[in-house]
XYZ file of C-alpha atoms in Angstrom:
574
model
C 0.000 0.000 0.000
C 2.414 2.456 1.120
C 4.235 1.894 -2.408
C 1.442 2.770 -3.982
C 1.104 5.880 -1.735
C 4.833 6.586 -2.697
C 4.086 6.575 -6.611
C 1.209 9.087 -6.052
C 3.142 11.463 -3.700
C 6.191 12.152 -6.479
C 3.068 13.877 -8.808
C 2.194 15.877 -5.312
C 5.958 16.758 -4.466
C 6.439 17.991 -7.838
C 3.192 19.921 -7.322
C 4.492 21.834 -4.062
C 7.912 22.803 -5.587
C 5.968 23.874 -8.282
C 3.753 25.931 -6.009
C 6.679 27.947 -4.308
C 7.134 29.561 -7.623
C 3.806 30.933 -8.322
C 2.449 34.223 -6.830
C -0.903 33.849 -5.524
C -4.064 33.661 -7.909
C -7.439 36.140 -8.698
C -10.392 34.735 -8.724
C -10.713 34.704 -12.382
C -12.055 31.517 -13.836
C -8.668 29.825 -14.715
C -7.238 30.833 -11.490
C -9.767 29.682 -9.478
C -9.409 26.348 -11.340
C -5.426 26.187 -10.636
C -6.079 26.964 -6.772
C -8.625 24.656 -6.281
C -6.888 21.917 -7.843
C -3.725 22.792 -5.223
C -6.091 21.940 -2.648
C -7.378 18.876 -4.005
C -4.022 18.140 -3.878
C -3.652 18.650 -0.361
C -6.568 16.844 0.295
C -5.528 13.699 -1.858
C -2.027 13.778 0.579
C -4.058 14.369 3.531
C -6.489 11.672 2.263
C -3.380 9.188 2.182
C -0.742 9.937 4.691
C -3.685 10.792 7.306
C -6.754 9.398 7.279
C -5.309 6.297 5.446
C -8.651 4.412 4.701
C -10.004 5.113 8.081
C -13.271 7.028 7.026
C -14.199 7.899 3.156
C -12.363 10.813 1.500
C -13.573 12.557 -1.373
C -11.403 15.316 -3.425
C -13.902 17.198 -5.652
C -13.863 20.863 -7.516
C -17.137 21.913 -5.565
C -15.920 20.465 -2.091
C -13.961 17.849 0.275
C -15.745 15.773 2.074
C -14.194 14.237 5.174
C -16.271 10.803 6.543
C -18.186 9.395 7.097
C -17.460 6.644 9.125
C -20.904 5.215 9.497
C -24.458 6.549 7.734
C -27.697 5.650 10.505
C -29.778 8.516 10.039
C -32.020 9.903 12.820
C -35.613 9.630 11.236
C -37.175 12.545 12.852
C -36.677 14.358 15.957
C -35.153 18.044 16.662
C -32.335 19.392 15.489
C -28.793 21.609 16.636
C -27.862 23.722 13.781
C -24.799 26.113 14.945
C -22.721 28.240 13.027
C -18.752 29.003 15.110
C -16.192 30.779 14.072
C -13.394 28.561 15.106
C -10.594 31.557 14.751
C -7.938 29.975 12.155
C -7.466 26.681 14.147
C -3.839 25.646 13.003
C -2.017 28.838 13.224
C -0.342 31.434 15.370
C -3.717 32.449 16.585
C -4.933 29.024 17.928
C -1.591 27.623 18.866
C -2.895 26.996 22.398
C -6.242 26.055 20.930
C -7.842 23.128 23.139
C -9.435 20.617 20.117
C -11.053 18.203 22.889
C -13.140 21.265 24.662
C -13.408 22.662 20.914
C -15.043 18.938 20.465
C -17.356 18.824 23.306
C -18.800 21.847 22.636
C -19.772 21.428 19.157
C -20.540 17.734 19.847
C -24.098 19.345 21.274
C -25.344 20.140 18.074
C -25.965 17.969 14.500
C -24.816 20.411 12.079
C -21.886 23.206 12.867
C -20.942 25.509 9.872
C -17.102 26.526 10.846
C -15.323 29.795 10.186
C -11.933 30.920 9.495
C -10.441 27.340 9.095
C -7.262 27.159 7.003
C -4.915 24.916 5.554
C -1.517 24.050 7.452
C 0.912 26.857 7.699
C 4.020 27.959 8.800
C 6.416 25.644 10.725
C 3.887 23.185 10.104
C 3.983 23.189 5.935
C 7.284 23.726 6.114
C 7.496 20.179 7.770
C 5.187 18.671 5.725
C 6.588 19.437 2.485
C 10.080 18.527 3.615
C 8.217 15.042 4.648
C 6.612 14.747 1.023
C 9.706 15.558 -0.913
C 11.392 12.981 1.494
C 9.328 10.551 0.267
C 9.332 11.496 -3.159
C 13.480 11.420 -3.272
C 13.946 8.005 -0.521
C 13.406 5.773 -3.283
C 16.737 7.775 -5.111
C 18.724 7.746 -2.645
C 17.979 3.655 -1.912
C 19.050 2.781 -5.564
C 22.218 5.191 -4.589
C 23.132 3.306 -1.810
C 22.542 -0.123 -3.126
C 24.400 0.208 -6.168
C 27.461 1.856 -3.763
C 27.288 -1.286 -1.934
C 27.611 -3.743 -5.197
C 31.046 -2.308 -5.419
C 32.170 -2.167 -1.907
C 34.376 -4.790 -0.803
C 35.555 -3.782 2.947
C 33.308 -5.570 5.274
C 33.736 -2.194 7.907
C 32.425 -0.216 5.142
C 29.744 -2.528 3.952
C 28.260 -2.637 7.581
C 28.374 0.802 7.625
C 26.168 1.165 4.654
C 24.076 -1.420 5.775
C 23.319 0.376 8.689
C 22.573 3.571 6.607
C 20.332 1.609 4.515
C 18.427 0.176 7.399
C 18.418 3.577 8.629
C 16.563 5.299 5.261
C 14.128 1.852 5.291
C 13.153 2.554 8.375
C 12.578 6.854 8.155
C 10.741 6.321 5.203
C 8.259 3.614 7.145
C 8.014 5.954 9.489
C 8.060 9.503 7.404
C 4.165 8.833 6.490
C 3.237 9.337 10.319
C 5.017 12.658 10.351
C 2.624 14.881 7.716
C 0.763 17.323 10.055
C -3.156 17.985 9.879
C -4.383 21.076 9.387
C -6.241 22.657 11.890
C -10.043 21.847 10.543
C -8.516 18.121 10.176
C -8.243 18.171 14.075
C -11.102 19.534 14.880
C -12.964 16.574 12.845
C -10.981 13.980 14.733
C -11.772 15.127 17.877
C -15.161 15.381 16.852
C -14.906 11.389 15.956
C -13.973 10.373 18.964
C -16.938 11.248 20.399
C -18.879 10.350 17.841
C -17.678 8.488 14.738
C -20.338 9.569 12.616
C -19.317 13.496 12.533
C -17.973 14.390 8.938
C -17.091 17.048 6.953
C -18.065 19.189 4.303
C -15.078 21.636 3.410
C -15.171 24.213 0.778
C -12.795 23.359 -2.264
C -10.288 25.857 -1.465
C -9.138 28.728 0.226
C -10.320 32.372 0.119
C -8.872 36.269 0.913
C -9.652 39.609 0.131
C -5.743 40.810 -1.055
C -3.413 38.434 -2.906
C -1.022 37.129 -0.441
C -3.494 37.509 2.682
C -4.321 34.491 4.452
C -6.930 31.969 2.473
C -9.461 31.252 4.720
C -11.944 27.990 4.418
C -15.054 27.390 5.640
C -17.151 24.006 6.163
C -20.126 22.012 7.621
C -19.269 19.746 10.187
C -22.577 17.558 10.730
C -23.441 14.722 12.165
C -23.828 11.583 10.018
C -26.507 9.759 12.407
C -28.500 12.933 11.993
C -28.622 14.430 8.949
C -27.482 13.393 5.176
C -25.892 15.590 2.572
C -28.738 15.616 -0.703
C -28.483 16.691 -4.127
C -28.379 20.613 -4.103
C -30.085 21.832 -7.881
C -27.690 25.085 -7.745
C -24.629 22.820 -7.325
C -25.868 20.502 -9.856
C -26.073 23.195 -12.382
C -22.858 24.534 -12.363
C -21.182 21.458 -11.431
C -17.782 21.120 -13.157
C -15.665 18.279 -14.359
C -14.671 16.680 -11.044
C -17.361 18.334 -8.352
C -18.720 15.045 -7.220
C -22.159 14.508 -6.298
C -23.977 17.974 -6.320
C -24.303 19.069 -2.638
C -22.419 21.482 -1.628
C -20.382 24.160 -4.152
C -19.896 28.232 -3.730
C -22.608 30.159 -4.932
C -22.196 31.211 -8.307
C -21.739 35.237 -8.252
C -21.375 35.378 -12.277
C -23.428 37.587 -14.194
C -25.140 34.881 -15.565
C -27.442 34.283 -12.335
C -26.773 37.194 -10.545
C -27.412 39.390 -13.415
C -23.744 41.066 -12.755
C -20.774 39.849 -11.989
C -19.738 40.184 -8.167
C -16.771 37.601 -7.843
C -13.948 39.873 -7.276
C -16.357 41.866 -5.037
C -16.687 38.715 -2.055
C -13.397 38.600 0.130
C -14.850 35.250 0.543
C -17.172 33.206 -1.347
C -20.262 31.871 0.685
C -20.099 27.977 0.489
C -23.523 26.307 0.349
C -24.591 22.819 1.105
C -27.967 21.191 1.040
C -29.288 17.935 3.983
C -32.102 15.884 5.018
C -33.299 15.163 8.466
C -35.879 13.156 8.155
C -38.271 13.945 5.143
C -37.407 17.285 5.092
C -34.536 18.743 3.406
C -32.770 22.053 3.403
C -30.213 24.289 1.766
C -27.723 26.044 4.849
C -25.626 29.174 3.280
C -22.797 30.079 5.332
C -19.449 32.978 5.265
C -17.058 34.752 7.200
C -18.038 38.371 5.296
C -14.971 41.318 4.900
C -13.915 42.984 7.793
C -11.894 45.585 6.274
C -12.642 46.805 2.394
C -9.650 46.625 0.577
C -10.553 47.953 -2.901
C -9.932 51.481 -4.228
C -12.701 54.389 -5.218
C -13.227 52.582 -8.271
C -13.767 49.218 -7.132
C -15.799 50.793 -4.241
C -17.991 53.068 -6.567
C -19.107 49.516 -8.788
C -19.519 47.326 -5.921
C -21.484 50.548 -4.482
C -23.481 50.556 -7.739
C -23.882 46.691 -8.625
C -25.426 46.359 -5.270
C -27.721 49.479 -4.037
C -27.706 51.248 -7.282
C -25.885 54.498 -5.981
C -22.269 55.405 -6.064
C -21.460 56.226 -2.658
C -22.443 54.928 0.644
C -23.439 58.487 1.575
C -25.835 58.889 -0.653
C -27.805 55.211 1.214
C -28.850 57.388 4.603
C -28.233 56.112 8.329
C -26.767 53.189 9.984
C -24.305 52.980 6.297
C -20.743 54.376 6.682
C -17.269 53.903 5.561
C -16.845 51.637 7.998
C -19.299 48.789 7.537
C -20.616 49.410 3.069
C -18.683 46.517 2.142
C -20.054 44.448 5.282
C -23.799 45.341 4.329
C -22.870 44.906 0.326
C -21.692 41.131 1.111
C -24.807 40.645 3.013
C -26.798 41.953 0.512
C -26.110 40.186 -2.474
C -25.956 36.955 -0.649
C -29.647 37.331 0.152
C -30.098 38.186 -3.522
C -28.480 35.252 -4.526
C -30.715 33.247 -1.836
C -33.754 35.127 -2.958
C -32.735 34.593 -6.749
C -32.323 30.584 -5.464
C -35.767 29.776 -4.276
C -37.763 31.141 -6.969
C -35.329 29.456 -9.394
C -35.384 26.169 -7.975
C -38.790 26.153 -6.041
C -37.063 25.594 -2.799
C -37.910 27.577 0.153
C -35.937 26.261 2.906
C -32.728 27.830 2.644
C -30.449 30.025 5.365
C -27.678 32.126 6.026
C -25.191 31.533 8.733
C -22.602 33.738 8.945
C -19.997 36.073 11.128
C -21.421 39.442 9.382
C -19.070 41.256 11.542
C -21.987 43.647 11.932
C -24.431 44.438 14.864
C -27.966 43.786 15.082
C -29.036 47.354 16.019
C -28.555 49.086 13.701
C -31.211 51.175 11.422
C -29.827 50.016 8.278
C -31.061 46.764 8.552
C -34.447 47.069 6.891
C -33.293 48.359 3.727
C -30.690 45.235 3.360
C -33.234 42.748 4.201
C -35.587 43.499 1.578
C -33.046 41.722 -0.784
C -34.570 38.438 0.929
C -38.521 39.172 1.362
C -39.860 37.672 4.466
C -35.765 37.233 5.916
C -35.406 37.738 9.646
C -32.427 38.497 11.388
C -31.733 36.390 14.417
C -29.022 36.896 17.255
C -28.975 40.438 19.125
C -27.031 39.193 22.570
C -22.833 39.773 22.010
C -21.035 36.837 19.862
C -17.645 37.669 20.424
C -15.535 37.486 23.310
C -13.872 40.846 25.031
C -10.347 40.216 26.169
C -10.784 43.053 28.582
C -12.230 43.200 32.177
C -13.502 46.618 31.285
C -14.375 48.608 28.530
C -13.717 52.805 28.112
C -16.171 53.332 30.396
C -14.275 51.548 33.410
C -17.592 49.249 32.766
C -17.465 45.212 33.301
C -17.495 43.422 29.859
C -18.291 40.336 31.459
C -16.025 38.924 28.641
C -18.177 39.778 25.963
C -17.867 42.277 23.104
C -20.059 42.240 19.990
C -23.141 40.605 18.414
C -21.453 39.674 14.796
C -22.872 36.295 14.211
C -26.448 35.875 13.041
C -29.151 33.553 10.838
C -31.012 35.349 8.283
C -34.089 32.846 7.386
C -37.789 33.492 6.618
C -39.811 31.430 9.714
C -42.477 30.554 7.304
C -40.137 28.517 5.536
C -38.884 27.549 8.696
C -41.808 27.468 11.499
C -39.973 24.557 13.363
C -36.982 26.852 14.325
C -37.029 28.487 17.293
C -35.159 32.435 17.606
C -31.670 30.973 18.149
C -29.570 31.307 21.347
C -25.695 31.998 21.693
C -23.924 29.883 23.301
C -22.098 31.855 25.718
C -18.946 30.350 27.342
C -18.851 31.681 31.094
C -23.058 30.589 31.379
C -22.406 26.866 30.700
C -21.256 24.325 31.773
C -17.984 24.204 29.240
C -17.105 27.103 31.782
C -15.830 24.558 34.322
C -13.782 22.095 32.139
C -12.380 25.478 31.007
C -11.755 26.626 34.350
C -10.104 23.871 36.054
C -7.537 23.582 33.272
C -6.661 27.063 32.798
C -7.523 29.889 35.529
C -5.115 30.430 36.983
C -6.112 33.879 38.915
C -7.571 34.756 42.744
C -9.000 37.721 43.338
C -8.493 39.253 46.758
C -10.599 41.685 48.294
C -8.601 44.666 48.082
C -6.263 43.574 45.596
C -8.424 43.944 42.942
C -7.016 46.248 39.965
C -3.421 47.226 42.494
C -0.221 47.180 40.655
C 1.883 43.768 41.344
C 5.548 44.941 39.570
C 7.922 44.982 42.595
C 10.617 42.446 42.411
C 9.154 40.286 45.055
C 6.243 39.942 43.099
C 7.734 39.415 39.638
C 9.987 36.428 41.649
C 6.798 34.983 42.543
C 5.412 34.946 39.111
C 8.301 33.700 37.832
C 8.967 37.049 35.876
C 11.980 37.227 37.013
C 13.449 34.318 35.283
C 11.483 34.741 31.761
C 10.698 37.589 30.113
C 7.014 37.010 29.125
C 6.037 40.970 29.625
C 9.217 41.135 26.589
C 7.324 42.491 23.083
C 10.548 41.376 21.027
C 10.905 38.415 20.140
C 12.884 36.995 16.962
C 11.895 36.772 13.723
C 9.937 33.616 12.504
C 7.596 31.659 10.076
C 4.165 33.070 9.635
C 1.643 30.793 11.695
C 3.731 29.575 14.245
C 4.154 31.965 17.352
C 1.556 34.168 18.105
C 2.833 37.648 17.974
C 2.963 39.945 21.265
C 0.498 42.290 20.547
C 0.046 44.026 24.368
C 1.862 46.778 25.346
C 5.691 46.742 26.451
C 4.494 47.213 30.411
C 1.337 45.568 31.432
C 0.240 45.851 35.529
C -0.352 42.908 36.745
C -3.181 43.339 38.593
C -3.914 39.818 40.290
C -2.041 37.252 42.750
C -1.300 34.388 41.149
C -1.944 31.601 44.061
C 0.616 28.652 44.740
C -2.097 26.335 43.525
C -2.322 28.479 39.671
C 1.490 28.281 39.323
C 1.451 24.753 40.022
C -0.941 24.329 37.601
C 0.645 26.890 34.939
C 4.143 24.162 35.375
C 2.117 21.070 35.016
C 0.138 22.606 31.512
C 3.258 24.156 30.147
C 5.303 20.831 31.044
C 3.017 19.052 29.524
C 2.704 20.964 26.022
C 6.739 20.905 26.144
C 6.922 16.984 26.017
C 4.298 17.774 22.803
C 6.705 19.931 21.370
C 9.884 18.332 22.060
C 7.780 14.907 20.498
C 7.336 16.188 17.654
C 9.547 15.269 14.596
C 10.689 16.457 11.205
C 12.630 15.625 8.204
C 16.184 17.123 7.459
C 18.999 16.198 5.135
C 16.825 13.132 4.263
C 16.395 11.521 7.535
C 13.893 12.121 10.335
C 15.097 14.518 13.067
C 13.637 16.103 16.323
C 11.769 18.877 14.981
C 13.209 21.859 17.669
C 11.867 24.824 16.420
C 11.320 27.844 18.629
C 10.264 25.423 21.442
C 11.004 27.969 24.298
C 9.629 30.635 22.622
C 5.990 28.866 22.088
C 6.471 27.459 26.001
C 6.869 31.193 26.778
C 4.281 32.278 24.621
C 1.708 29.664 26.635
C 3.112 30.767 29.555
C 2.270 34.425 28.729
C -1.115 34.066 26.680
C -2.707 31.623 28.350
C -1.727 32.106 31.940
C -0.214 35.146 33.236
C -2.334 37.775 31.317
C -5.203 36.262 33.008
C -3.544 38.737 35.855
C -4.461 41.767 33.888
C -7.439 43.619 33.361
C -6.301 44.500 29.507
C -6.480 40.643 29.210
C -8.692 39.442 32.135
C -10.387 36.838 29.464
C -8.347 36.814 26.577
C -7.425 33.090 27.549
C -10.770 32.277 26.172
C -9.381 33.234 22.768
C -6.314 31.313 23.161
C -8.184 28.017 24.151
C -11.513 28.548 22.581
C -11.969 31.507 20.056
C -12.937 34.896 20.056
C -16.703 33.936 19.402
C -19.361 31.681 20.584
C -21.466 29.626 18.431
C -24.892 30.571 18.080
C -27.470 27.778 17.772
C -30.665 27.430 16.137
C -32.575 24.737 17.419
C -35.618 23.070 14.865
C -37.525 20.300 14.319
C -38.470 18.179 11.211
């Protein structure tokens, strides 16, 4: 088998060198086509040296599909739909990300649309492709060594190369163990082992607003025993050469069913996939829309006109500013294209999930949702977590920040589904798994928001001896420390309690026997992989512990282990 793996990996080694030459794509047609085939090529490699038969694996233009293991579906009965923003599981962001409370909390629900996944990065593709091309040149450097052999004649020196030979056997056996998942991979496998019926649906490949920006994915995680992936009639129309069965795809933002062209006007594409619970089936529409616009007055004047008819945003009245046009534009013309869907196809029941990275009061509202007659928007409590005790007003946040993540359905198509809830960390019951692991803090009457920076204090914390409050740190891969981005002196404002530094040493021992497990490949054999190892200890250290001592950061730990939002759940019945 692993042979046959071997054959198929030169084609993807060639592919990756390949890759380090091209600048990154548009989102023109033939583009689109050459990055989506580089992920099917990841997903083919991840398909082999990972999952390795375990669950199915399917590699298609429209999608990959991850699972599942087994297919018993639920005949009737309610049903969990979430949508999370997982916050780029797999990179500098998440590098303290806990996948097994990640897990539990999504294992409540039957389907779970997931934001701002990516593919590996950083330290980690840098390891990876050094294990493919390892791979890819072993079976070279065997025939090398063989033939050497044929005309040795010293015994010493033919036991040497014996040895060297067993040596490069033996790596290579054990090379296809060392190719790292990416982040959304993880997430599915802790998912598994709580259930072995949670799959995947990922979205083909990876999208940004600016060329070079990080591609982000998105996916539906559901639950196999639940629900069923069905033939979606969009996806079947504009299925390509390789899309697999018709279920899930991008909507198509072409002129020719949009009625103008909009591509180049997403940051990233909303991905679409269609299930049955039950007798009933339904079509779930789910993105991550722009943040930040990034295109210039021209660009801003056609998406401005292609979408409310007007030039400006000034010219659209209140809640509409410079701030947010894009924001409301994406939303927009993704209810148009849902709107545009259900007359087309006769199909009703169809939602969008999304981080809109806009609030729910606002007056502009109205005027957006007319794009999608009979569209309500759910979720007004906060979605995102605050990493500061208190806000400008010397207020309590109570960890929370703002409400960004929301459904958009009409009820009538819908009058099973109840308003939707947010799942909000500190309320339930997740709060005490996250608790005992991580808090490390004790607030003291009286101590409360004082200033612990003499040297006594620092000794205690151990500040003395590392410099976590340090904001230089040495240059490295993107994705693989995450960057100090708090100020150069930070008051530490809590005690730290013998019992939260013993537990601080246990976690942080613990995640260096991870790191100092892990392994690479170098000069064509396998090697500890030692990169930056103190600096990510420190940076756990730092992030996950002793800002927890600060107000500035009184929950930003949450982030580090979690993500910066909570997953808001819609809860139906079919």
């Amino acid at each position: 088998m692993k042979e046959l793996l071997l054959s198929i990996l030169v084609l993807f080694a060639f592919t990756l060198k390949a890759q380090d030459a091209v600048p990154k794509v548009s989102k023109s047609l033939e583009d689109d086509a050459q990055k989506i085939a580089e992920y099917q090529e990841r997903c083919e490699t991840i398909k082999m040296l990972i999952v390795n038969e375990e669950y199915k694996v399917g590699c298609y233009t429209n999608y990959n599909q991850y699972g599942p293991s087994s297919k018993a579906q639920r005949a009737t009965g309610s049903l969990k739909i979430a949508n999370y923003n997982l916050l780029h599981p797999g990179t500098s962001k998440a590098l303290f990300k806990d996948y097994a409370l990640v897990a539990k909390i999504m294992n409540q629900y039957d389907i779970v649309s997931g934001l701002e996944l990516l593919a590996t990065v950083g330290r980690d593709e840098q390891s990876n492709k050094a294990v493919v091309s390892f791979l890819q040149d072993s079976p070279n450097i065997l025939k090398k060594y063989q033939e050497q052999r044929s005309k040795l004649k010293d015994a010493a020196k033919i036991k040497e190369l014996d040895a060297k030979i067993a040596k490069l056997k033996s790596d290579t056996y054990r090379a296809y163990d060392l190719y790292r998942a990416p982040g959304y991979l993880r997430v599915l496998q802790e998912l598994k082992k709580l259930d072995p019926s949670w799959s995947l649906l990922l979205s083909p490949r990876g999208d940004s607003a600016l060329i070079g920006s990080v591609e982000e994915l998105v996916g539906f995680y559901y639950r196999a025993n639940s629900v069923t992936p069905v033939i979606n009639p969009h996806c079947q129309e504009y299925a390509q050469e390789g899309a697999g069965s018709p279920v899930a795809c991008f909507i198509t933002l072409t002129e020719d069913f949009m009625g103008r062209d909009l591509v180049q006007h997403f940051a990233r594409r909303p991905f679409m996939a269609s299930f049955k619970a039950g007798n009933t089936a339904f079509t779930l529409v789910t993105s991550h829309m722009v943040f930040t616009y990034s295109g210039d007055e021209d660009a801003e004047k056609d998406l401005m006109k292609k979408t409310f008819g007007v030039e400006s945003h000034k010219e659209l009245g209140t809640g509409i500013n410079s701030a947010n046009f894009a924001r409301y534009a994406e939303v927009k013309n993704t209810l148009d294209f849902m709107d545009r869907y259900r007359k087309k196809y006769k199909d009703t029941k169809i939602m969008l999930m999304a981080d809109m990275n806009l609030v729910s009061n606002n007056a502009f509202w109205p005027e957006v949702l007319k794009a999608f007659p009979g569209g309500e928007l759910l979720i007004s409590e906060a979605t995102t977590v605050s990493p500061t005790r208190y806000n400008s007003k010397k207020e309590e946040t109570n960890g929370v920040a703002n409400d960004y993540d929301h459904f958009i359905l009409d009820k009538k198509a819908f009058p099973s589904c109840d308003e939707g809830k947010v799942y909000n960390y500190y309320n339930e019951k997740i709060y005490k798994d996250v608790e005992s692991r991580y808090v490390i803090r004790k607030e003291v009457v009286g101590l409360s928001n004082k200033s612990f920076e003499s040297p006594e204090v620092e000794a205690y914390l151990g500040l003395d001896q590392i410099d976590v409050l340090n904001t230089e740190e040495s240059p490295i891969l993107d994705g693989d420390i995450p960057p100090v981005d708090d100020p150069a002196t930070i008051k530490l404002e809590y005690p730290l309690t013998p019992a939260g530094q013993s537990k601080m040493d246990k976690f942080v021992s613990q995640f260096g026997k991870y790191l100092t497990g892990l392994e690479t490949v170098k000069k064509d054999e396998i090697v500890a992989d030692d990169f930056q190892i103190n600096e990510r200890l420190e940076g756990m250290k730092r992030r996950v512990f002793l800002r927890q001592l600060t107000n500035p950061y009184y929950f930003r730990f949450i982030q580090e282990v979690l993500s910066d939002h909570f997953p808001v759940v819609l809860n139906c019945k079919f």
